[in-house]
């Protein structure tokens, strides 16, 4: 049965702007969502919505957000609801402002899974500027935030600090429209339409830019699933450097989660949040060391990309230290005290006790190392003494042998001299005998 207050959207198939070919792999993500910086994205249908549809692929999908220019709507309802905001400029943010208004003011948004429309997206970077010089997207976003987000405006300004300074123009007509339509609160929208969205007071452990070793910040280095995350100079403008650590252990940037592969230390990427923990679960200690739940390794970087390395705080724990900034210290301390056991963290007393044990252990290790060095020194000295003694003994033996050889040589020389003397005496005696014989014959 048709409902005149239901906006119906098609599944949007992306066409290549040069070939008009269908871009593969884009039809799985058909649930429109947003993050607190008001960035928009398409993700897979969550389990809650799949169960509501009884896992029927032909059943319409209720979506928290939508494409701002591709939908069908009852004409009367469109204008009764306020049409497009006439204060918005050129392009952008209508895909969030209209869903907020529709859901909160008595309507609904569904995606017809049997309807697929091909769409050629503009090239990256093609966006016009408004007369005031501010980007139209930021101006339009500010209007939507100021009119519809109630107390959650501050959450948006934390996620997108520069947005607070943007002039969104006169919003009085839209505020009066909201009052006239008797619209519900943004809390109602989060409870009933988008309960999957995290809320700072309930789900957040820490947020902000993650400043790592060497005073650089964790940066997505560009949008998209599967993008290798790196580090870049801290700029304080949120966006690619705005991260949220949730109680579930997810470390999010926008609608994507930081995903790590313990087997490949360089495979730290942004990926769709799946809620299954594992590769997307992260822990932060009081020392601000980020540990990967799936592998137990610690997060560091090489000056360009993030790395998962074996934790070795005994040697150098500074290379694993990440800071969300002073504004989240109270959040972190509350987290440690309230959720320590549930999420395998230690309480303050437990951490202090462990620190004493670690300090004692360090002293014992140093003492043992010193004893080992002394023993090795004594052993080296003993071995040297033995070698010196053996060398001295060998030297004495050699000297004794040398003396014996010299004495033997002298003895042989003396015997040879005596032999020569004896031989000369015999010869002289023979000569005398021969001489007497000659005289007798004469």
CSV table of C-alpha atoms in Angstrom, one decimal:
chain,number,residue,atom,x,y,z
A,1,UNK,CA,0.0,0.0,0.0
A,2,UNK,CA,1.3,3.4,-1.0
A,3,UNK,CA,2.1,5.9,1.8
A,4,UNK,CA,2.1,9.5,0.6
A,5,UNK,CA,4.6,10.4,3.4
A,6,UNK,CA,7.2,7.9,2.3
A,7,UNK,CA,10.1,9.0,0.1
A,8,UNK,CA,11.2,6.1,-2.2
A,9,UNK,CA,14.8,6.0,-3.5
A,10,UNK,CA,16.4,3.6,-6.0
A,11,UNK,CA,19.6,1.7,-5.7
A,12,UNK,CA,22.2,4.0,-7.3
A,13,UNK,CA,24.6,2.3,-9.7
A,14,UNK,CA,27.7,4.2,-10.4
A,15,UNK,CA,28.6,4.7,-14.1
A,16,UNK,CA,32.1,5.5,-15.2
A,17,UNK,CA,32.1,9.1,-16.5
A,18,UNK,CA,34.4,8.3,-19.5
A,19,UNK,CA,33.1,4.8,-20.6
A,20,UNK,CA,29.6,4.8,-19.1
A,21,UNK,CA,30.3,1.3,-17.9
A,22,UNK,CA,28.8,0.1,-14.6
A,23,UNK,CA,31.5,0.3,-11.9
A,24,UNK,CA,31.6,-3.1,-10.3
A,25,UNK,CA,31.3,-3.8,-6.6
A,26,UNK,CA,29.1,-0.8,-5.7
A,27,UNK,CA,25.6,-2.5,-5.3
A,28,UNK,CA,26.4,-4.2,-2.0
A,29,UNK,CA,26.5,-0.9,-0.1
A,30,UNK,CA,23.0,0.5,-0.3
A,31,UNK,CA,22.2,1.8,3.2
A,32,UNK,CA,22.7,5.6,3.5
A,33,UNK,CA,24.5,6.8,6.7
A,34,UNK,CA,26.4,9.9,8.0
A,35,UNK,CA,28.9,10.6,10.6
A,36,UNK,CA,29.1,13.5,13.1
A,37,UNK,CA,31.1,15.7,10.7
A,38,UNK,CA,28.1,15.3,8.4
A,39,UNK,CA,30.0,13.2,5.9
A,40,UNK,CA,27.8,10.8,3.9
A,41,UNK,CA,28.4,7.3,2.8
A,42,UNK,CA,26.8,4.0,1.7
A,43,UNK,CA,27.4,0.8,3.7
A,44,UNK,CA,25.9,-2.6,3.9
A,45,UNK,CA,22.6,-3.1,5.5
A,46,UNK,CA,23.0,-3.6,9.3
A,47,UNK,CA,21.7,-6.8,11.0
A,48,UNK,CA,18.8,-4.9,12.7
A,49,UNK,CA,17.4,-3.8,9.3
A,50,UNK,CA,18.0,-7.2,7.7
A,51,UNK,CA,16.0,-8.8,10.5
A,52,UNK,CA,13.2,-6.2,10.1
A,53,UNK,CA,12.9,-7.1,6.4
A,54,UNK,CA,12.9,-10.9,7.4
A,55,UNK,CA,16.0,-11.2,5.1
A,56,UNK,CA,13.8,-10.6,2.1
A,57,UNK,CA,16.0,-9.0,-0.6
A,58,UNK,CA,12.9,-7.6,-2.4
A,59,UNK,CA,11.6,-5.8,0.7
A,60,UNK,CA,12.1,-2.0,0.9
A,61,UNK,CA,15.0,-0.8,3.0
A,62,UNK,CA,14.5,1.9,5.6
A,63,UNK,CA,17.5,4.2,5.4
A,64,UNK,CA,18.7,7.0,7.8
A,65,UNK,CA,20.0,9.1,4.9
A,66,UNK,CA,19.6,9.3,1.1
A,67,UNK,CA,20.8,10.8,-2.1
A,68,UNK,CA,19.6,14.4,-2.3
A,69,UNK,CA,18.5,14.4,-5.9
A,70,UNK,CA,17.4,10.9,-6.8
A,71,UNK,CA,14.1,10.0,-5.3
A,72,UNK,CA,10.3,10.0,-5.8
A,73,UNK,CA,8.0,11.9,-3.4
A,74,UNK,CA,4.4,12.9,-3.3
A,75,UNK,CA,4.2,16.4,-4.6
A,76,UNK,CA,1.9,17.7,-1.9
A,77,UNK,CA,4.0,16.1,0.9
A,78,UNK,CA,7.1,17.5,-0.7
A,79,UNK,CA,5.9,21.1,-0.4
A,80,UNK,CA,4.1,20.6,2.9
A,81,UNK,CA,7.4,19.3,4.3
A,82,UNK,CA,9.2,22.4,3.1
A,83,UNK,CA,10.6,21.3,-0.2
A,84,UNK,CA,14.3,22.0,-0.6
A,85,UNK,CA,15.7,24.5,1.9
A,86,UNK,CA,15.8,27.8,-0.2
A,87,UNK,CA,18.6,29.0,2.0
A,88,UNK,CA,20.9,26.3,0.8
A,89,UNK,CA,23.4,27.3,-2.0
A,90,UNK,CA,24.2,25.4,-5.2
A,91,UNK,CA,24.9,21.8,-3.9
A,92,UNK,CA,25.4,19.7,-0.8
A,93,UNK,CA,23.9,18.6,2.5
A,94,UNK,CA,20.4,18.2,1.2
A,95,UNK,CA,21.0,14.5,1.4
A,96,UNK,CA,21.2,14.8,5.2
A,97,UNK,CA,18.9,17.8,5.9
A,98,UNK,CA,16.0,16.2,4.0
A,99,UNK,CA,16.2,12.8,5.7
A,100,UNK,CA,16.4,14.5,9.2
A,101,UNK,CA,13.3,16.6,8.3
A,102,UNK,CA,11.4,13.7,6.7
A,103,UNK,CA,11.9,11.2,9.6
A,104,UNK,CA,11.5,13.7,12.4
A,105,UNK,CA,8.4,15.3,10.9
A,106,UNK,CA,6.3,12.3,10.3
A,107,UNK,CA,7.6,10.8,7.0
A,108,UNK,CA,9.8,7.8,6.1
A,109,UNK,CA,12.5,7.0,3.6
A,110,UNK,CA,12.8,3.6,1.8
A,111,UNK,CA,15.1,2.2,-0.9
A,112,UNK,CA,13.3,0.1,-3.5
A,113,UNK,CA,15.7,-2.8,-4.1
A,114,UNK,CA,14.0,-3.6,-7.4
A,115,UNK,CA,14.8,-0.1,-8.8
A,116,UNK,CA,18.3,0.6,-10.0
A,117,UNK,CA,19.3,3.9,-11.6
A,118,UNK,CA,22.7,4.5,-13.2
A,119,UNK,CA,24.4,7.8,-12.1
A,120,UNK,CA,27.5,9.6,-13.4
A,121,UNK,CA,29.2,11.3,-10.4
A,122,UNK,CA,31.1,14.5,-10.9
A,123,UNK,CA,34.9,14.3,-11.1
A,124,UNK,CA,36.7,14.7,-7.7
A,125,UNK,CA,37.3,18.4,-6.8
A,126,UNK,CA,34.5,19.8,-9.0
A,127,UNK,CA,32.6,22.0,-6.6
A,128,UNK,CA,31.4,25.6,-6.9
A,129,UNK,CA,31.8,28.3,-4.3
A,130,UNK,CA,29.1,30.6,-3.0
A,131,UNK,CA,29.2,34.4,-3.3
A,132,UNK,CA,30.4,34.8,0.3
A,133,UNK,CA,33.5,32.8,-0.5
A,134,UNK,CA,32.7,29.8,1.8
A,135,UNK,CA,32.2,26.5,0.2
A,136,UNK,CA,28.5,25.9,-0.4
A,137,UNK,CA,28.7,22.4,1.2
A,138,UNK,CA,29.9,23.9,4.5
A,139,UNK,CA,27.3,26.6,4.5
A,140,UNK,CA,24.5,24.1,3.8
A,141,UNK,CA,25.8,21.7,6.4
A,142,UNK,CA,25.9,24.4,9.0
A,143,UNK,CA,22.2,25.2,8.3
A,144,UNK,CA,21.2,21.6,8.7
A,145,UNK,CA,23.1,21.2,11.9
A,146,UNK,CA,21.7,24.4,13.5
A,147,UNK,CA,18.1,23.5,12.6
A,148,UNK,CA,17.9,19.8,13.3
A,149,UNK,CA,20.7,18.4,15.5
A,150,UNK,CA,19.5,20.0,18.9
A,151,UNK,CA,22.1,19.4,21.6
A,152,UNK,CA,24.2,17.3,19.2
A,153,UNK,CA,25.4,20.4,17.5
A,154,UNK,CA,28.4,20.4,19.8
A,155,UNK,CA,29.2,16.8,18.8
A,156,UNK,CA,29.4,18.0,15.1
A,157,UNK,CA,31.6,21.0,16.0
A,158,UNK,CA,34.0,18.7,17.8
A,159,UNK,CA,34.2,16.5,14.7
A,160,UNK,CA,34.4,19.5,12.4
A,161,UNK,CA,35.9,22.4,14.3
A,162,UNK,CA,36.0,24.7,11.3
A,163,UNK,CA,32.2,24.4,10.9
A,164,UNK,CA,31.5,26.4,14.0
A,165,UNK,CA,32.9,29.6,12.3
A,166,UNK,CA,30.8,29.1,9.1
A,167,UNK,CA,27.8,31.4,8.6
A,168,UNK,CA,24.9,29.3,7.5
A,169,UNK,CA,22.6,32.3,6.9
A,170,UNK,CA,19.1,33.0,8.2
A,171,UNK,CA,17.7,29.8,9.7
A,172,UNK,CA,14.6,31.4,11.3
A,173,UNK,CA,12.2,30.3,8.6
A,174,UNK,CA,13.4,26.6,8.9
A,175,UNK,CA,13.1,26.7,12.7
A,176,UNK,CA,9.6,28.0,12.4
A,177,UNK,CA,8.8,25.2,9.8
A,178,UNK,CA,10.1,22.6,12.3
A,179,UNK,CA,7.8,24.1,15.0
A,180,UNK,CA,4.8,24.2,12.7
A,181,UNK,CA,5.3,20.6,11.6
A,182,UNK,CA,5.5,19.5,15.3
A,183,UNK,CA,8.7,17.5,14.5
A,184,UNK,CA,10.3,15.1,16.9
A,185,UNK,CA,13.7,15.5,18.6
A,186,UNK,CA,17.0,14.4,17.2
A,187,UNK,CA,17.2,12.0,20.1
A,188,UNK,CA,14.1,10.3,18.7
A,189,UNK,CA,15.7,10.1,15.3
A,190,UNK,CA,18.8,8.4,16.7
A,191,UNK,CA,16.7,6.0,18.8
A,192,UNK,CA,14.3,5.0,16.2
A,193,UNK,CA,15.9,5.5,12.8
A,194,UNK,CA,19.7,5.3,13.3
A,195,UNK,CA,20.4,3.5,16.6
A,196,UNK,CA,23.7,2.2,15.0
A,197,UNK,CA,25.1,5.7,15.2
A,198,UNK,CA,27.4,6.1,18.3
A,199,UNK,CA,26.6,8.8,20.8
A,200,UNK,CA,29.5,10.5,22.7
A,201,UNK,CA,27.9,10.4,26.2
A,202,UNK,CA,27.1,6.7,25.8
A,203,UNK,CA,29.6,5.1,23.5
A,204,UNK,CA,32.7,7.3,23.2
A,205,UNK,CA,36.0,6.5,24.9
A,206,UNK,CA,38.1,9.3,23.3
A,207,UNK,CA,38.0,11.5,20.3
A,208,UNK,CA,40.1,14.1,18.4
A,209,UNK,CA,43.3,14.1,16.4
A,210,UNK,CA,45.6,11.2,17.3
A,211,UNK,CA,49.1,12.7,17.8
A,212,UNK,CA,51.7,9.9,17.6
A,213,UNK,CA,55.5,9.6,18.0
A,214,UNK,CA,57.5,12.4,16.4
A,215,UNK,CA,54.6,14.8,16.7
A,216,UNK,CA,52.6,13.8,13.6
A,217,UNK,CA,49.0,12.8,13.5
A,218,UNK,CA,47.2,9.7,12.2
A,219,UNK,CA,45.7,10.6,8.8
A,220,UNK,CA,43.5,8.5,6.4
A,221,UNK,CA,45.6,10.0,3.6
A,222,UNK,CA,42.5,10.2,1.5
A,223,UNK,CA,38.9,8.7,1.4
A,224,UNK,CA,37.8,5.2,0.5
A,225,UNK,CA,37.7,1.7,1.8
A,226,UNK,CA,41.0,-0.2,1.9
A,227,UNK,CA,43.1,3.0,1.9
A,228,UNK,CA,46.4,2.6,3.7
A,229,UNK,CA,46.4,4.9,6.8
A,230,UNK,CA,49.5,7.0,7.4
A,231,UNK,CA,50.7,10.0,9.4
A,232,UNK,CA,50.9,13.6,8.4
A,233,UNK,CA,51.6,17.0,10.0
A,234,UNK,CA,48.8,17.8,12.5
A,235,UNK,CA,46.4,20.5,11.3
A,236,UNK,CA,43.6,20.5,13.9
A,237,UNK,CA,40.9,20.7,11.3
A,238,UNK,CA,39.3,17.3,11.9
A,239,UNK,CA,38.4,15.5,8.7
A,240,UNK,CA,41.1,13.0,7.8
A,241,UNK,CA,42.6,13.4,11.2
A,242,UNK,CA,39.5,13.1,13.4
A,243,UNK,CA,39.3,9.8,15.1
A,244,UNK,CA,36.9,8.3,17.6
A,245,UNK,CA,37.6,5.3,19.9
A,246,UNK,CA,34.4,3.6,20.9
A,247,UNK,CA,33.6,1.3,23.8
A,248,UNK,CA,33.3,-1.5,21.3
A,249,UNK,CA,37.0,-1.0,20.5
A,250,UNK,CA,36.3,0.5,17.1
A,251,UNK,CA,38.7,3.3,16.0
A,252,UNK,CA,36.6,5.3,13.5
A,253,UNK,CA,37.2,8.0,11.0
A,254,UNK,CA,33.8,9.0,9.5
A,255,UNK,CA,31.9,5.9,8.7
A,256,UNK,CA,35.0,3.7,8.4
A,257,UNK,CA,37.0,1.8,10.9
A,258,UNK,CA,40.8,1.3,11.4
A,259,UNK,CA,41.5,-2.3,10.4
A,260,UNK,CA,44.8,-4.0,11.1
A,261,UNK,CA,46.3,-7.3,9.9
A,262,UNK,CA,48.6,-8.9,12.6
A,263,UNK,CA,50.3,-11.0,9.9
A,264,UNK,CA,51.2,-8.0,7.7
A,265,UNK,CA,52.5,-5.1,9.8
A,266,UNK,CA,51.9,-2.6,7.1
A,267,UNK,CA,48.4,-3.6,6.3
A,268,UNK,CA,46.6,-0.9,8.5
A,269,UNK,CA,43.8,0.4,6.4
A,270,UNK,CA,40.3,2.0,6.6
A,271,UNK,CA,37.5,-0.5,6.2
A,272,UNK,CA,33.8,-0.7,6.6
A,273,UNK,CA,32.9,-1.2,10.3
A,274,UNK,CA,31.6,-4.8,10.8
A,275,UNK,CA,31.1,-4.8,14.6
A,276,UNK,CA,32.9,-8.2,15.0
A,277,UNK,CA,35.9,-6.7,16.8
A,278,UNK,CA,38.9,-8.9,15.8
A,279,UNK,CA,41.0,-6.9,13.3
A,280,UNK,CA,38.9,-3.8,14.1
A,281,UNK,CA,39.3,-3.8,17.9
A,282,UNK,CA,41.8,-1.5,19.6
A,283,UNK,CA,42.7,-0.8,23.2
A,284,UNK,CA,44.3,2.3,24.6
A,285,UNK,CA,46.2,2.1,27.9
A,286,UNK,CA,46.7,4.8,30.5
A,287,UNK,CA,50.2,5.3,28.9
A,288,UNK,CA,48.3,6.0,25.6
A,289,UNK,CA,49.7,2.9,23.9
A,290,UNK,CA,47.3,1.7,21.2
A,291,UNK,CA,47.1,-2.1,21.1
A,292,UNK,CA,45.5,-4.2,18.4
A,293,UNK,CA,42.9,-6.6,19.8
A,294,UNK,CA,43.3,-9.1,16.9
A,295,UNK,CA,47.0,-9.6,17.2
A,296,UNK,CA,48.1,-8.0,20.5
A,297,UNK,CA,50.6,-5.9,18.7
A,298,UNK,CA,51.1,-2.1,19.2
A,299,UNK,CA,50.5,0.7,16.7
A,300,UNK,CA,53.5,2.7,15.6
A,301,UNK,CA,54.6,4.3,12.3
A,302,UNK,CA,57.6,4.6,10.1
A,303,UNK,CA,57.2,8.3,9.3
A,304,UNK,CA,54.8,7.7,6.5
A,305,UNK,CA,52.5,4.7,7.2
A,306,UNK,CA,51.1,3.0,10.3
A,307,UNK,CA,52.8,-0.2,11.5
A,308,UNK,CA,51.8,-3.0,13.8
A,309,UNK,CA,54.8,-4.1,15.7
A,310,UNK,CA,55.4,-6.4,18.7
A,311,UNK,CA,54.9,-4.5,21.9
A,312,UNK,CA,58.2,-4.0,23.8
A,313,UNK,CA,57.6,-1.3,26.3
A,314,UNK,CA,60.7,-2.4,28.3
A,315,UNK,CA,62.9,-1.1,25.5
A,316,UNK,CA,61.1,1.9,24.0
A,317,UNK,CA,57.4,2.5,24.8
A,318,UNK,CA,57.5,6.1,23.3
A,319,UNK,CA,57.3,4.7,19.8
A,320,UNK,CA,53.8,3.4,20.6
A,321,UNK,CA,52.4,6.4,22.4
A,322,UNK,CA,49.4,8.2,20.9
A,323,UNK,CA,47.6,11.2,22.4
A,324,UNK,CA,44.0,12.3,21.8
A,325,UNK,CA,44.7,15.6,23.5
A,326,UNK,CA,43.8,17.0,26.9
A,327,UNK,CA,40.1,17.4,26.1
A,328,UNK,CA,39.6,13.6,26.3
A,329,UNK,CA,41.5,12.9,29.5
A,330,UNK,CA,38.3,12.9,31.6
A,331,UNK,CA,36.6,10.6,29.1
A,332,UNK,CA,39.5,8.2,29.2
A,333,UNK,CA,39.7,8.2,33.0
A,334,UNK,CA,35.9,7.5,33.2
A,335,UNK,CA,36.4,4.7,30.7
A,336,UNK,CA,39.2,3.1,32.7
A,337,UNK,CA,37.2,3.2,35.9
A,338,UNK,CA,33.8,2.1,34.6
A,339,UNK,CA,34.6,-0.4,31.9
A,340,UNK,CA,38.1,-1.7,32.8
A,341,UNK,CA,37.0,-5.3,33.5
A,342,UNK,CA,34.6,-5.6,30.6
A,343,UNK,CA,37.2,-4.4,28.1
A,344,UNK,CA,40.2,-6.0,29.7
A,345,UNK,CA,41.6,-2.8,31.0
A,346,UNK,CA,42.9,-2.4,34.6
A,347,UNK,CA,41.6,0.0,37.2
A,348,UNK,CA,43.8,2.8,38.5
A,349,UNK,CA,44.7,0.8,41.6
A,350,UNK,CA,45.5,-2.3,39.5
A,351,UNK,CA,47.6,-0.2,37.2
A,352,UNK,CA,49.5,1.3,40.1
A,353,UNK,CA,50.1,-2.1,41.6
A,354,UNK,CA,51.3,-3.4,38.3
A,355,UNK,CA,53.6,-0.4,37.9
A,356,UNK,CA,55.1,-1.3,41.3
A,357,UNK,CA,55.6,-4.9,40.2
A,358,UNK,CA,57.2,-3.6,36.9
A,359,UNK,CA,59.5,-1.2,38.8
A,360,UNK,CA,60.5,-4.0,41.1
A,361,UNK,CA,61.1,-6.3,38.2
A,362,UNK,CA,63.2,-3.7,36.4
A,363,UNK,CA,65.4,-3.4,39.6
A,364,UNK,CA,65.7,-7.1,39.8
A,365,UNK,CA,66.5,-7.4,36.1
A,366,UNK,CA,69.2,-4.7,36.4
A,367,UNK,CA,70.7,-6.4,39.6
A,368,UNK,CA,70.7,-9.8,37.8
A,369,UNK,CA,72.3,-8.2,34.8
A,370,UNK,CA,75.0,-6.7,37.0
A,371,UNK,CA,75.6,-10.0,38.7
A,372,UNK,CA,75.9,-11.7,35.4
A,373,UNK,CA,78.3,-9.0,34.2
A,374,UNK,CA,80.5,-9.5,37.3
A,375,UNK,CA,80.5,-13.3,37.0
A,376,UNK,CA,81.4,-12.9,33.3
A,377,UNK,CA,84.2,-10.5,34.3
A,378,UNK,CA,85.5,-12.9,36.9
A,379,UNK,CA,85.4,-15.7,34.5
A,380,UNK,CA,87.2,-13.7,31.9
A,381,UNK,CA,89.9,-12.8,34.4
A,382,UNK,CA,90.2,-16.4,35.6
A,383,UNK,CA,90.5,-17.6,32.0
A,384,UNK,CA,93.2,-15.0,31.3
A,385,UNK,CA,95.1,-16.0,34.4
A,386,UNK,CA,95.1,-19.6,33.3
A,387,UNK,CA,96.2,-18.7,29.8
A,388,UNK,CA,99.0,-16.5,31.2
A,389,UNK,CA,100.2,-19.4,33.5
A,390,UNK,CA,100.1,-21.9,30.7
A,391,UNK,CA,102.0,-19.5,28.4
A,392,UNK,CA,104.6,-19.0,31.2
A,393,UNK,CA,105.0,-22.8,31.6
A,394,UNK,CA,105.4,-23.3,27.9
A,395,UNK,CA,108.0,-20.5,27.8
A,396,UNK,CA,110.0,-22.2,30.6
A,397,UNK,CA,109.8,-25.5,28.8
A,398,UNK,CA,111.0,-23.9,25.6
A,399,UNK,CA,113.9,-22.2,27.4
A,400,UNK,CA,114.9,-25.6,29.1
A,401,UNK,CA,114.8,-27.3,25.7
A,402,UNK,CA,116.9,-24.5,24.2
A,403,UNK,CA,119.5,-24.8,27.0
A,404,UNK,CA,119.7,-28.6,26.6
A,405,UNK,CA,120.1,-28.1,22.9
A,406,UNK,CA,122.9,-25.6,23.4
A,407,UNK,CA,124.7,-27.9,26.0
A,408,UNK,CA,124.4,-30.8,23.6
A,409,UNK,CA,125.9,-28.7,20.9
A,410,UNK,CA,128.8,-27.7,23.1
A,411,UNK,CA,129.4,-31.3,24.1
A,412,UNK,CA,129.5,-32.4,20.5
A,413,UNK,CA,131.9,-29.6,19.6
A,414,UNK,CA,134.2,-30.5,22.5
A,415,UNK,CA,134.2,-34.2,21.5
A,416,UNK,CA,134.9,-33.3,17.9
A,417,UNK,CA,137.8,-31.1,19.0
A,418,UNK,CA,139.3,-33.9,21.2
A,419,UNK,CA,138.9,-36.3,18.3
A,420,UNK,CA,140.8,-34.0,16.0
A,421,UNK,CA,143.6,-33.6,18.6
A,422,UNK,CA,143.9,-37.4,19.0
A,423,UNK,CA,143.9,-37.8,15.2
A,424,UNK,CA,146.6,-35.2,14.9
A,425,UNK,CA,148.7,-36.9,17.6
A,426,UNK,CA,148.5,-40.3,15.9
A,427,UNK,CA,149.5,-38.7,12.6
A,428,UNK,CA,152.5,-37.0,14.2
A,429,UNK,CA,153.5,-40.3,15.9
A,430,UNK,CA,153.4,-42.2,12.6
A,431,UNK,CA,155.4,-39.4,11.0
A,432,UNK,CA,158.1,-39.8,13.7
A,433,UNK,CA,158.2,-43.6,13.2
A,434,UNK,CA,158.7,-43.3,9.5
A,435,UNK,CA,161.4,-40.7,10.0
A,436,UNK,CA,163.4,-43.1,12.4
A,437,UNK,CA,163.1,-46.0,9.9
A,438,UNK,CA,164.5,-43.8,7.1
A,439,UNK,CA,167.5,-42.8,9.3
A,440,UNK,CA,168.2,-46.5,10.2
A,441,UNK,CA,168.2,-47.5,6.6
A,442,UNK,CA,170.8,-44.8,5.8
